[in-house]
C-alpha cells in the first residue's frame, strides 16, 4: 500500500510542477499521517457509540462501530509484564524493551483470569483504607506511575501479571534502491527495514490526503494544503 | 459460581472439608454479582456507564449488609461458657442479637434482658471523692466498678424472680388457705410480669463488646443467636447472597449509582428506586415461605381451646 500512496502523492504534487518530496520526507509525513488517523479511530469509535445511544446507528452492515473495533483490535497485544526488581507488586508497563512494543492504551491488566482495576493515584490510599473496597485477590487494583504499574494487594510472591493493550502502529518506511545518476529511487520492499502502513486499505485515501497536506506545507504550496484538507473533510463527513 | 458436578457437591471432589459445597446452590457469590452487573447493567448503552468497579463492589456489599440485618433471616448461633467474670465476648462478626439462652441439663432456656443497668465504668476517688489521675492526666480506673464487683461476687440482688431475688428461699406464708412464696410480706398484690422470670438475666454492653450476666451464669453454657452483616470477616470469596435477592442487589446498585450521579433525570432515579423496593418486597415474600402446607398446619389449630 505504501508504494501506491507514495505514487499518488508524487503524482498530485508534480502536477503543474508544484514540487517533489524525498523518500526521507515521505517517510516522516507517512508516520505522522498514520498516527493522526490511528488516533482518530478512537474518537470515531466514541462518536459511533454516541450515535448508537441516540439510536441513529444501524446494525449488520450499518454497524460502523464494529468496524472501528475490528481495526483497533488489530493493534491489540496480550503480553506478560516484567517484574520490577524485587518488589512483588511492581511491574514494568509494556514497552519496546519488555514486551516488544509501546502501548498507546492499556485496555486491561489481569492475573489468573481476574481483571485488575486501574485506580487513580488520588484514590488508591482511600481505597486501601476502606474495609469494603480495599483491593483483594478477588478484586485487585493497580496504579501507574511512569512506566511502572503497582499492584494491590501486595502478596508474598509476585503473581503472573498479563496486560492486554493497544500498541502504536509501526512507523511506515518506503525503502528503495538508489540507481544513481540523478535517477528516481526505485521502490524495494525486500529491504530489511521495509514497513508498510499498518492501517487498513480503506484508509489509503485519508493517508494520501494527510501526507499531501504535510507535503504542501513543506513546499509552501497553499493550494495543495487546501485541496487535501477539503478532500479529507469531505471524506470524513461522508463516513459519519 | 459455575455449576459443579454431584461429586463436587456432595464430597467436595474428595477434598476437605467435605461439606464445603453443601447448600451452595442457594447462593450467588459476590464475585458473580459484580461480574454480572458489569456485564449486564453497565456499559456504553446502559444507564450506568463509566463507573469504577470499586463503586459497584461497595454498593453490592452495602446491599448484602442491609439484607443480612433483617431480610435474610440468617441467624448465626454461637455457644460458649460464660467466664468467671460473668462476661461473654461478642463474636467478631456480631452486629445485633436475636436471642440469648442458657443451656442447662439439655434444656435451652431463653433469658431476658435485665431492665436494670448491671455494669459501669468507675474512676478511683480520694477520700474527699476527688477523682485520681495519672501523670498523663488520665483518670485512674479500678478493675471493676462497685456495681460490677457486687454482681460478679454475687452480692447484687435481682428484681427478677430468680435465685438472686432477695426473697428467694424465704419461708412462705399462708393467707386464707393459699401459700405465698418469694415475696416480701406486705402490700404487694400483683406480679410484675416484666420481671417475673426465673432464668438468669443479661445486659449487653455494646461499646465494650461483651454481654454481662448475673452471677448465676458463672461457668454456665450460653447460646447466643445473632445477626451479622454477611461480610465474612472481610474474606470476599466467602460473601454470598441468596438467589432470591440477586435481582434486588442489582437494582440496589443501579439505584445507588444513579442516585449519586450528576445529571441523571429524577424520573430515572425514581424508576430505579421503585424497582429496588419492589424487588425487595418480592424477595421477602418468597423467602417468608408462606405456602399452603404451612398455613394448613396453623389453621388446624385454630379451633383448639385455650384453657
Short mmCIF file of N, CA and C in Angstrom, two decimals, chain A residues 24-137:
data_model
loop_
_atom_site.label_atom_id
_atom_site.label_comp_id
_atom_site.label_asym_id
_atom_site.label_seq_id
_atom_site.Cartn_x
_atom_site.Cartn_y
_atom_site.Cartn_z
N UNK A 24 12.94 10.28 2.37
CA UNK A 24 13.06 10.54 3.80
C UNK A 24 11.90 11.40 4.30
N UNK A 25 11.61 12.46 3.53
CA UNK A 25 10.49 13.32 3.92
C UNK A 25 9.17 12.55 3.86
N UNK A 26 9.03 11.75 2.80
CA UNK A 26 7.78 10.98 2.67
C UNK A 26 7.58 10.07 3.88
N UNK A 27 8.66 9.42 4.31
CA UNK A 27 8.53 8.51 5.45
C UNK A 27 8.12 9.27 6.72
N UNK A 28 8.68 10.46 6.90
CA UNK A 28 8.29 11.26 8.07
C UNK A 28 6.82 11.63 8.01
N UNK A 29 6.40 12.12 6.83
CA UNK A 29 4.99 12.52 6.69
C UNK A 29 4.07 11.31 6.83
N UNK A 30 4.54 10.17 6.30
CA UNK A 30 3.72 8.96 6.34
C UNK A 30 3.48 8.54 7.79
N UNK A 31 4.54 8.61 8.59
CA UNK A 31 4.39 8.21 10.00
C UNK A 31 3.42 9.15 10.72
N UNK A 32 3.59 10.45 10.43
CA UNK A 32 2.72 11.44 11.07
C UNK A 32 1.26 11.22 10.65
N UNK A 33 1.07 10.98 9.36
CA UNK A 33 -0.30 10.77 8.85
C UNK A 33 -0.92 9.53 9.45
N UNK A 34 -0.12 8.46 9.56
CA UNK A 34 -0.64 7.22 10.13
C UNK A 34 -1.05 7.41 11.59
N UNK A 35 -0.25 8.14 12.35
CA UNK A 35 -0.58 8.38 13.76
C UNK A 35 -1.85 9.21 13.90
N UNK A 36 -1.98 10.22 13.01
CA UNK A 36 -3.19 11.05 13.03
C UNK A 36 -4.43 10.18 12.86
N UNK A 37 -4.39 9.34 11.83
CA UNK A 37 -5.56 8.50 11.53
C UNK A 37 -5.78 7.46 12.63
N UNK A 38 -4.67 6.93 13.16
CA UNK A 38 -4.78 5.91 14.22
C UNK A 38 -5.52 6.50 15.43
N UNK A 39 -5.13 7.70 15.82
CA UNK A 39 -5.80 8.33 16.97
C UNK A 39 -7.26 8.64 16.65
N UNK A 40 -7.50 8.97 15.41
CA UNK A 40 -8.88 9.27 15.01
C UNK A 40 -9.81 8.07 15.19
N UNK A 41 -9.23 6.86 15.10
CA UNK A 41 -10.06 5.67 15.27
C UNK A 41 -10.82 5.71 16.60
N UNK A 42 -10.11 6.12 17.64
CA UNK A 42 -10.71 6.08 18.98
C UNK A 42 -11.81 7.14 19.12
N UNK A 43 -11.55 8.30 18.53
CA UNK A 43 -12.59 9.33 18.58
C UNK A 43 -13.79 8.92 17.72
N UNK A 44 -13.47 8.30 16.58
CA UNK A 44 -14.55 7.84 15.70
C UNK A 44 -15.37 6.74 16.39
N UNK A 45 -14.68 5.88 17.10
CA UNK A 45 -15.37 4.81 17.83
C UNK A 45 -16.33 5.41 18.85
N UNK A 46 -15.82 6.40 19.58
CA UNK A 46 -16.66 7.06 20.59
C UNK A 46 -17.84 7.77 19.93
N UNK A 47 -17.58 8.36 18.78
CA UNK A 47 -18.65 9.04 18.05
C UNK A 47 -19.75 8.06 17.67
N UNK A 48 -19.33 6.87 17.26
CA UNK A 48 -20.31 5.85 16.87
C UNK A 48 -21.09 5.32 18.08
N UNK A 49 -20.41 5.24 19.22
CA UNK A 49 -21.10 4.82 20.45
C UNK A 49 -22.20 5.83 20.78
N UNK A 50 -21.85 7.10 20.68
CA UNK A 50 -22.85 8.13 20.96
C UNK A 50 -24.01 8.06 19.97
N UNK A 51 -23.67 7.77 18.71
CA UNK A 51 -24.74 7.65 17.71
C UNK A 51 -25.67 6.48 18.05
N UNK A 52 -25.07 5.40 18.52
CA UNK A 52 -25.90 4.26 18.91
C UNK A 52 -26.82 4.63 20.06
N UNK A 53 -26.27 5.38 21.01
CA UNK A 53 -27.09 5.78 22.16
C UNK A 53 -28.22 6.72 21.74
N UNK A 54 -27.98 7.46 20.63
CA UNK A 54 -29.04 8.34 20.12
C UNK A 54 -29.96 7.58 19.17
N UNK A 55 -29.71 6.32 19.00
CA UNK A 55 -30.47 5.44 18.12
C UNK A 55 -30.45 5.93 16.67
N UNK A 56 -29.29 6.45 16.25
CA UNK A 56 -29.14 6.86 14.86
C UNK A 56 -28.08 6.01 14.17
N UNK A 57 -27.93 4.81 14.65
CA UNK A 57 -26.96 3.91 14.06
C UNK A 57 -27.63 2.57 13.82
N UNK A 58 -27.16 1.87 12.82
CA UNK A 58 -27.82 0.62 12.46
C UNK A 58 -27.04 -0.60 12.90
N UNK A 59 -27.55 -1.74 12.49
CA UNK A 59 -26.86 -2.99 12.80
C UNK A 59 -26.40 -3.64 11.50
N UNK A 60 -25.89 -4.85 11.60
CA UNK A 60 -25.36 -5.59 10.45
C UNK A 60 -24.33 -4.76 9.68
N UNK A 61 -24.59 -4.53 8.39
CA UNK A 61 -23.60 -3.79 7.59
C UNK A 61 -23.55 -2.32 7.96
N UNK A 62 -24.56 -1.85 8.67
CA UNK A 62 -24.57 -0.44 9.09
C UNK A 62 -23.90 -0.26 10.44
N UNK A 63 -23.35 -1.34 10.98
CA UNK A 63 -22.71 -1.25 12.30
C UNK A 63 -21.28 -0.74 12.12
N UNK A 64 -21.16 0.58 12.08
CA UNK A 64 -19.85 1.20 11.82
C UNK A 64 -18.92 0.99 13.01
N UNK A 65 -19.52 1.01 14.19
CA UNK A 65 -18.69 0.88 15.40
C UNK A 65 -17.92 -0.44 15.38
N UNK A 66 -18.60 -1.46 14.90
CA UNK A 66 -17.96 -2.78 14.87
C UNK A 66 -16.69 -2.74 14.01
N UNK A 67 -16.78 -2.00 12.89
CA UNK A 67 -15.62 -1.88 12.01
C UNK A 67 -14.45 -1.22 12.70
N UNK A 68 -14.75 -0.15 13.43
CA UNK A 68 -13.68 0.54 14.17
C UNK A 68 -13.07 -0.38 15.23
N UNK A 69 -13.95 -1.13 15.90
CA UNK A 69 -13.46 -2.03 16.94
C UNK A 69 -12.51 -3.07 16.33
N UNK A 70 -12.88 -3.54 15.14
CA UNK A 70 -12.01 -4.53 14.49
C UNK A 70 -10.66 -3.94 14.13
N UNK A 71 -10.68 -2.70 13.66
CA UNK A 71 -9.40 -2.06 13.30
C UNK A 71 -8.54 -1.87 14.54
N UNK A 72 -9.18 -1.39 15.62
CA UNK A 72 -8.41 -1.16 16.85
C UNK A 72 -7.89 -2.48 17.40
N UNK A 73 -8.73 -3.51 17.32
CA UNK A 73 -8.30 -4.82 17.83
C UNK A 73 -7.10 -5.37 17.06
N UNK A 74 -6.94 -4.90 15.82
CA UNK A 74 -5.78 -5.36 15.04
C UNK A 74 -4.49 -5.00 15.76
N UNK A 75 -4.54 -3.91 16.50
CA UNK A 75 -3.32 -3.45 17.20
C UNK A 75 -3.26 -3.97 18.64
N UNK A 76 -4.17 -4.87 18.98
CA UNK A 76 -4.20 -5.40 20.34
C UNK A 76 -3.07 -6.41 20.56
N UNK A 77 -2.44 -6.29 21.71
CA UNK A 77 -1.36 -7.21 22.08
C UNK A 77 -1.63 -7.70 23.50
N UNK A 78 -1.45 -8.99 23.74
CA UNK A 78 -1.55 -9.53 25.10
C UNK A 78 -0.19 -10.10 25.48
N UNK A 79 0.34 -9.60 26.58
CA UNK A 79 1.70 -9.99 26.94
C UNK A 79 1.88 -9.95 28.45
N UNK A 80 2.73 -10.82 28.98
CA UNK A 80 3.04 -10.79 30.41
C UNK A 80 3.94 -9.60 30.73
N UNK A 81 3.71 -9.01 31.88
CA UNK A 81 4.53 -7.88 32.29
C UNK A 81 5.76 -8.36 33.05
N UNK A 82 6.83 -7.57 32.96
CA UNK A 82 8.09 -7.92 33.61
C UNK A 82 8.12 -7.30 35.00
N UNK A 83 8.52 -8.14 35.97
CA UNK A 83 8.59 -7.65 37.36
C UNK A 83 9.69 -6.61 37.49
N UNK A 84 9.43 -5.62 38.31
CA UNK A 84 10.40 -4.55 38.52
C UNK A 84 11.22 -4.86 39.77
N UNK A 85 12.40 -5.39 39.58
CA UNK A 85 13.29 -5.68 40.70
C UNK A 85 12.69 -6.70 41.65
N UNK A 86 12.89 -6.49 42.95
CA UNK A 86 12.47 -7.48 43.93
C UNK A 86 11.06 -7.26 44.45
N UNK A 87 10.49 -6.11 44.15
CA UNK A 87 9.15 -5.84 44.67
C UNK A 87 8.14 -6.77 44.01
N UNK A 88 7.34 -7.44 44.85
CA UNK A 88 6.41 -8.43 44.29
C UNK A 88 5.18 -7.78 43.66
N UNK A 89 5.00 -6.49 43.87
CA UNK A 89 3.80 -5.84 43.33
C UNK A 89 4.13 -4.73 42.33
N UNK A 90 5.35 -4.74 41.81
CA UNK A 90 5.76 -3.69 40.89
C UNK A 90 6.17 -4.30 39.55
N UNK A 91 5.57 -3.78 38.49
CA UNK A 91 5.80 -4.37 37.17
C UNK A 91 6.00 -3.24 36.15
N UNK A 92 6.84 -3.55 35.14
CA UNK A 92 7.04 -2.59 34.06
C UNK A 92 5.84 -2.62 33.12
N UNK A 93 5.40 -1.44 32.75
CA UNK A 93 4.34 -1.36 31.74
C UNK A 93 4.91 -1.76 30.39
N UNK A 94 4.06 -2.11 29.41
CA UNK A 94 4.58 -2.56 28.11
C UNK A 94 5.49 -1.51 27.48
N UNK A 95 6.56 -1.99 26.92
CA UNK A 95 7.49 -1.08 26.24
C UNK A 95 8.28 -1.91 25.22
N UNK A 96 9.02 -1.23 24.36
CA UNK A 96 9.85 -1.93 23.37
C UNK A 96 10.82 -2.88 24.06
N UNK A 97 11.32 -2.44 25.24
CA UNK A 97 12.33 -3.25 25.92
C UNK A 97 11.74 -4.48 26.59
N UNK A 98 10.50 -4.39 27.09
CA UNK A 98 9.96 -5.51 27.88
C UNK A 98 8.99 -6.38 27.09
N UNK A 99 8.08 -5.77 26.37
CA UNK A 99 7.07 -6.58 25.66
C UNK A 99 7.22 -6.49 24.14
N UNK A 100 8.13 -5.67 23.67
CA UNK A 100 8.37 -5.58 22.23
C UNK A 100 7.61 -4.48 21.53
N UNK A 101 6.73 -3.78 22.26
CA UNK A 101 6.01 -2.67 21.63
C UNK A 101 5.52 -1.71 22.70
N UNK A 102 5.52 -0.42 22.35
CA UNK A 102 4.99 0.58 23.27
C UNK A 102 3.47 0.52 23.26
N UNK A 103 2.88 0.93 24.38
CA UNK A 103 1.42 0.90 24.41
C UNK A 103 0.85 2.29 24.14
N UNK A 104 -0.21 2.31 23.38
CA UNK A 104 -0.97 3.54 23.19
C UNK A 104 -2.03 3.65 24.28
N UNK A 105 -2.61 2.49 24.63
CA UNK A 105 -3.70 2.45 25.60
C UNK A 105 -3.71 1.08 26.26
N UNK A 106 -3.71 1.06 27.58
CA UNK A 106 -3.83 -0.22 28.27
C UNK A 106 -5.30 -0.53 28.45
N UNK A 107 -5.72 -1.63 27.87
CA UNK A 107 -7.14 -1.98 27.95
C UNK A 107 -7.45 -2.70 29.24
N UNK A 108 -6.62 -3.67 29.59
CA UNK A 108 -6.83 -4.34 30.87
C UNK A 108 -5.56 -5.03 31.32
N UNK A 109 -5.45 -5.16 32.63
CA UNK A 109 -4.37 -5.93 33.23
C UNK A 109 -5.05 -6.99 34.07
N UNK A 110 -4.59 -8.22 33.97
CA UNK A 110 -5.27 -9.27 34.71
C UNK A 110 -4.28 -10.31 35.21
N UNK A 111 -4.74 -11.05 36.20
CA UNK A 111 -3.93 -12.14 36.74
C UNK A 111 -4.86 -13.30 37.07
N UNK A 112 -4.53 -14.46 36.58
CA UNK A 112 -5.35 -15.64 36.84
C UNK A 112 -6.79 -15.47 36.43
N UNK A 113 -7.04 -14.78 35.35
CA UNK A 113 -8.41 -14.60 34.89
C UNK A 113 -9.18 -13.51 35.60
N UNK A 114 -8.55 -12.84 36.55
CA UNK A 114 -9.22 -11.77 37.28
C UNK A 114 -8.63 -10.43 36.85
N UNK A 115 -9.51 -9.53 36.46
CA UNK A 115 -9.05 -8.24 35.96
C UNK A 115 -8.71 -7.31 37.11
N UNK A 116 -7.60 -6.61 36.97
CA UNK A 116 -7.24 -5.60 37.96
C UNK A 116 -7.85 -4.27 37.53
N UNK A 117 -8.33 -3.54 38.50
CA UNK A 117 -8.95 -2.26 38.18
C UNK A 117 -7.93 -1.14 38.29
N UNK A 118 -7.90 -0.30 37.25
CA UNK A 118 -6.99 0.84 37.34
C UNK A 118 -7.59 1.88 38.27
N UNK A 119 -6.79 2.33 39.21
CA UNK A 119 -7.25 3.32 40.18
C UNK A 119 -6.32 4.52 40.11
N UNK A 120 -6.89 5.70 40.16
CA UNK A 120 -6.08 6.91 40.13
C UNK A 120 -5.24 7.02 41.39
N UNK A 121 -4.11 7.68 41.24
CA UNK A 121 -3.23 7.89 42.40
C UNK A 121 -3.97 8.62 43.51
N UNK A 122 -4.90 9.48 43.13
CA UNK A 122 -5.62 10.26 44.14
C UNK A 122 -6.58 9.41 44.96
N UNK A 123 -6.88 8.22 44.47
CA UNK A 123 -7.89 7.39 45.15
C UNK A 123 -7.30 6.19 45.87
N UNK A 124 -6.09 5.80 45.52
CA UNK A 124 -5.60 4.49 45.98
C UNK A 124 -5.47 4.41 47.50
N UNK A 125 -5.06 5.50 48.14
CA UNK A 125 -4.94 5.46 49.60
C UNK A 125 -6.31 5.32 50.25
N UNK A 126 -7.28 6.04 49.71
CA UNK A 126 -8.65 5.93 50.24
C UNK A 126 -9.17 4.51 50.03
N UNK A 127 -8.90 3.99 48.85
CA UNK A 127 -9.39 2.64 48.54
C UNK A 127 -8.79 1.61 49.49
N UNK A 128 -7.49 1.74 49.72
CA UNK A 128 -6.82 0.77 50.60
C UNK A 128 -7.30 0.87 52.04
N UNK A 129 -7.77 2.04 52.44
CA UNK A 129 -8.17 2.20 53.84
C UNK A 129 -9.66 1.96 54.05
N UNK A 130 -10.38 1.63 52.98
CA UNK A 130 -11.81 1.35 53.12
C UNK A 130 -12.03 -0.15 53.29
N UNK A 131 -12.64 -0.57 54.40
CA UNK A 131 -12.82 -2.01 54.62
C UNK A 131 -13.64 -2.69 53.53
N UNK A 132 -14.60 -1.98 52.98
CA UNK A 132 -15.48 -2.62 51.99
C UNK A 132 -14.85 -2.70 50.61
N UNK A 133 -13.99 -1.76 50.29
CA UNK A 133 -13.49 -1.72 48.91
C UNK A 133 -12.00 -1.95 48.79
N UNK A 134 -11.32 -2.24 49.89
CA UNK A 134 -9.88 -2.46 49.81
C UNK A 134 -9.58 -3.56 48.80
N UNK A 135 -8.58 -3.37 47.93
CA UNK A 135 -8.28 -4.39 46.93
C UNK A 135 -8.02 -5.75 47.58
N UNK A 136 -8.56 -6.79 46.98
CA UNK A 136 -8.37 -8.15 47.50
C UNK A 136 -7.97 -9.03 46.31
N UNK A 137 -7.67 -10.28 46.60
CA UNK A 137 -7.28 -11.17 45.50
C UNK A 137 -8.43 -11.36 44.51
#
